[in-house]
Coordinates of C-alpha atoms and ligand atoms in Angstrom, one line a residue:
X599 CA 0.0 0.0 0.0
X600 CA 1.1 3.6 -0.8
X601 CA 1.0 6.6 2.3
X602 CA 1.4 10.1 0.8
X603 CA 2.5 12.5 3.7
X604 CA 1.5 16.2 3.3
X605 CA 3.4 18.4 6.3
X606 CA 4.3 22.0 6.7
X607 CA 6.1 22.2 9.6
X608 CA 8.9 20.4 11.3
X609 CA 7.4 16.8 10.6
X610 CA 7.8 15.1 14.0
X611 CA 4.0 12.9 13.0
X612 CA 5.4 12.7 9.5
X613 CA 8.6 11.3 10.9
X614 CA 6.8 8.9 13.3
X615 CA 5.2 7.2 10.2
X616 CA 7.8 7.0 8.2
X617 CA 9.2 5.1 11.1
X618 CA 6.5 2.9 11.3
X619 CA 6.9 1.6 7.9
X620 CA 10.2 1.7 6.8
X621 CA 10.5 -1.8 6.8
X622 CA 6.8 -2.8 6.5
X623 CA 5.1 -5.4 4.6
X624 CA 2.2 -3.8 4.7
X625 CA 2.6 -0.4 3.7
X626 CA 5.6 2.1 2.5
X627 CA 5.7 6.1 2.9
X628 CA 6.0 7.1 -1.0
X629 CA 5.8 10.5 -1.2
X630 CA 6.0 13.3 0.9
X631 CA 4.3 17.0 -0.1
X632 CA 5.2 20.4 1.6
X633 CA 4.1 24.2 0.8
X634 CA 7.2 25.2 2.7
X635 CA 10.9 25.1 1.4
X636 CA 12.5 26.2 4.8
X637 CA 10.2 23.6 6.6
X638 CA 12.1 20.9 8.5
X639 CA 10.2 18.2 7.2
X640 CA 11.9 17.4 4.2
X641 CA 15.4 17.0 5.6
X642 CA 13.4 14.1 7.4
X643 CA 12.5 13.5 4.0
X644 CA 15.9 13.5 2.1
X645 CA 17.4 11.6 5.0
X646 CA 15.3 8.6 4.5
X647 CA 15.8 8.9 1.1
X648 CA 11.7 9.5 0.2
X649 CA 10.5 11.9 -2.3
X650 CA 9.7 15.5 -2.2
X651 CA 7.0 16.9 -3.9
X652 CA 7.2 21.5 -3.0
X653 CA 3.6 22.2 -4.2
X654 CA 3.2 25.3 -5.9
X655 CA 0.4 27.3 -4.9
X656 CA -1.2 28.3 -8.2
X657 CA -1.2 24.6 -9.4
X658 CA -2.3 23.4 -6.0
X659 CA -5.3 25.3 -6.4
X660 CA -5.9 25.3 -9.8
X661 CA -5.0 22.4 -11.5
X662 CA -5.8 18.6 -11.2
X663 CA -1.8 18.2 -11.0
X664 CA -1.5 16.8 -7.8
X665 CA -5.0 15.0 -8.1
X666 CA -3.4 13.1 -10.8
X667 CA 0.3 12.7 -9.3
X668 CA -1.4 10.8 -5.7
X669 CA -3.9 8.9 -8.1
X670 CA -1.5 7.6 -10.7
X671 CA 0.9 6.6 -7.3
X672 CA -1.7 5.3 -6.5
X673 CA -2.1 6.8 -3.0
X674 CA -4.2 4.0 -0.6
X675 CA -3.9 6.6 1.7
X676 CA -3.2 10.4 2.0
X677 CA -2.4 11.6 5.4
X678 CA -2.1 15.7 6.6
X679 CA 0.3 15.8 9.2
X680 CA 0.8 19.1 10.6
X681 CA -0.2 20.8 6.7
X682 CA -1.3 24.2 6.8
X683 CA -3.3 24.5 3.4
X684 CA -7.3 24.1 3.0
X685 CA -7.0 21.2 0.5
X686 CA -9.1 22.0 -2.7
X687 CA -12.3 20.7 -3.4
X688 CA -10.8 18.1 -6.3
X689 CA -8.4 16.4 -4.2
X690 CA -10.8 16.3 -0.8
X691 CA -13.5 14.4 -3.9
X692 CA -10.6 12.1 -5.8
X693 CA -9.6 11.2 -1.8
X694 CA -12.8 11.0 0.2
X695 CA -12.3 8.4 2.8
X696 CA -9.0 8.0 2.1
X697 CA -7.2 11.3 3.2
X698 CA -7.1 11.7 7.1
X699 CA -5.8 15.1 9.2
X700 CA -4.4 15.2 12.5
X701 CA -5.9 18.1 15.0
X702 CA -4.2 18.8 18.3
X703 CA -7.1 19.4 20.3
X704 CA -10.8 17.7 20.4
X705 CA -12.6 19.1 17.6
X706 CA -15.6 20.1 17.2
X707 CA -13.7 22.7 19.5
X708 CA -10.9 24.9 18.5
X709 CA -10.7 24.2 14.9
X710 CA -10.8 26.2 12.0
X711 CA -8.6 28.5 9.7
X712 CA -5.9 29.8 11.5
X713 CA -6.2 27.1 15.1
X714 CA -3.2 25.0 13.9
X715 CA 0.1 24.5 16.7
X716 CA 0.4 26.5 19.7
X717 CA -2.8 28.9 19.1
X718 CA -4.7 26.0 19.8
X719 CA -3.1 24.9 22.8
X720 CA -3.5 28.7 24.1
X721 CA -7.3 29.5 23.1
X722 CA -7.6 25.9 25.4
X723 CA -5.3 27.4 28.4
X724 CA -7.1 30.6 28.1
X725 CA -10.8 28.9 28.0
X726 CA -9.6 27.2 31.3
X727 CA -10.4 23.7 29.7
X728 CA -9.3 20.9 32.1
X729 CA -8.5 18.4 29.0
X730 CA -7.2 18.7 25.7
X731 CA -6.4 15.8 23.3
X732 CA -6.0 15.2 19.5
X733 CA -8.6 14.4 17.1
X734 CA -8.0 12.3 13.6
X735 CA -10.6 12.8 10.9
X736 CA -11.7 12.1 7.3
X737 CA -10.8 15.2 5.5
X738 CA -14.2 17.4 3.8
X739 CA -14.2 20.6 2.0
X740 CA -14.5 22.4 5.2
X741 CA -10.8 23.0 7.8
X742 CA -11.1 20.6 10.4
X743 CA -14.9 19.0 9.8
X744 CA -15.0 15.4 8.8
X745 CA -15.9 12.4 10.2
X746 CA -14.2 11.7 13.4
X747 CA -11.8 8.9 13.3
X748 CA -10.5 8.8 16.1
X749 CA -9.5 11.3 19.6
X750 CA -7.4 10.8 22.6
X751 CA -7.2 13.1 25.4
X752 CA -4.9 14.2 28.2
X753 CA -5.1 17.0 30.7
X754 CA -4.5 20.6 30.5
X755 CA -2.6 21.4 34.0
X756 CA -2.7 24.2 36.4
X757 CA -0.1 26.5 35.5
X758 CA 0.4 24.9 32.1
X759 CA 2.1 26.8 29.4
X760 CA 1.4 25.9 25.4
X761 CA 4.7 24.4 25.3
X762 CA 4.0 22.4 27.9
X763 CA 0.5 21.1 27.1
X764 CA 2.0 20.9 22.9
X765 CA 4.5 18.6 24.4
X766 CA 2.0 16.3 26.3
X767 CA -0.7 16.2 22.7
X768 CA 2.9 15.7 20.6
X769 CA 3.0 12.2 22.8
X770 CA -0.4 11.3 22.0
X771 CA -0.2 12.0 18.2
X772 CA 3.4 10.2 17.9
X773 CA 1.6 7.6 19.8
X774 CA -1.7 7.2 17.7
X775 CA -1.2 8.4 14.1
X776 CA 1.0 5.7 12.9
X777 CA -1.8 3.2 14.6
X778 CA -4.6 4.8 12.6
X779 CA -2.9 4.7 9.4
X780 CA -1.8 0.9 10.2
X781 CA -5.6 0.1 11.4
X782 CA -6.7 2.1 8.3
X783 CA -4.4 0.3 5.6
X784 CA -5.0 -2.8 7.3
X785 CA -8.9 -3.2 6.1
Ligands
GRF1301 C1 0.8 18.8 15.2 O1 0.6 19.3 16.5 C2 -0.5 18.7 14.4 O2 -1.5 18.3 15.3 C3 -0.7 20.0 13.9 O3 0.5 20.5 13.6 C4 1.5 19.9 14.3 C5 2.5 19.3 13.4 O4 3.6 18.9 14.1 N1 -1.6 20.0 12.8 P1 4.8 18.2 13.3 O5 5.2 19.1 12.1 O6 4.3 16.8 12.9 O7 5.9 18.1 14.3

């Protein structure tokens, strides 16, 4: 089976999955796509020798480019790990229940444009919420709305700072990603 990563940021999930299948039977990581050249992600990427794909904006959003690129792969499963971009309404319909996102907090609450990394983690400190948690979905044409695959929570601490809560969801999404693309890839 093929995973196609798409990550914006330092790639600690991304990494986590590559892990997990480096040597699988099951499953290899085939492809990964960024929208950020300085992002850290893709010296994970060169390092285990796995492809890079930099999307460029105009075709991202207005061409069938990278539709066609993950279905000719073909991509059994799509996962956003940490990726920044609304994904465009061809790609969320060529890859309906089979691309998955990663939220760091328990969505329906603080998602949305813009709640991605530490915001999140300080709108919850703010609200004086006594849990947080990560939430895996089915990716729809709306930021953070699909079906709910799976969430895990862990507490939000008095005196807790965003680093300190991002640390304790970063454990929980390291821990359960990989399982729900396994699980997922499995059926
Ligand atoms: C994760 O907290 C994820 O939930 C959010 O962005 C962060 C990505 O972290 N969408 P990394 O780039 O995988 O380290």
């Amino acid at each position: 089976k093929h995973i196609v990563i798409f990550a914006s940021g330092t790639g600690s999930n991304a990494a986590k999955i590559i892990d997990r299948f480096r040597e699988s039977e099951l499953a290899r990581v085939k492809l990964l796509l960024c929208n950020n050249p300085q992002a850290g992600v893709l010296e994970t990427a060169r390092r285990e020798g796995i492809p890079v794909a930099l999307l460029d904006r105009h075709d991202f959003y207005h061409t069938d480019r990278y539709v066609k690129l993950l279905q000719e792969m073909p991509a059994d499963l799509v996962v956003l790990a940490g990726f920044l971009w609304k994904i465009p309404d061809n790609l969320v319909r060529a890859f309906a229940g089979k691309m998955i996102n990663l939220h760091p907090a328990l969505l329906p609450k603080y998602g949305g444009k813009g709640m991605y990394g530490e915001r999140v983690h300080t709108a919850v400190i703010a609200a004086g919420d006594t849990e947080s948690g990560i939430t895996i979905h089915y990716v729809n044409d709306q930021y953070d709305d699909g079906e709910i695959i799976l969430q895990k929570t862990c507490p939000v601490l008095p005196g807790d700072t965003p680093e300190l809560l991002a640390g304790r969801i970063h454990k929980l999404e390291h821990t359960w990603l990989p399982q729900v693309v396994e699980e997922l890839l499995r059926v």
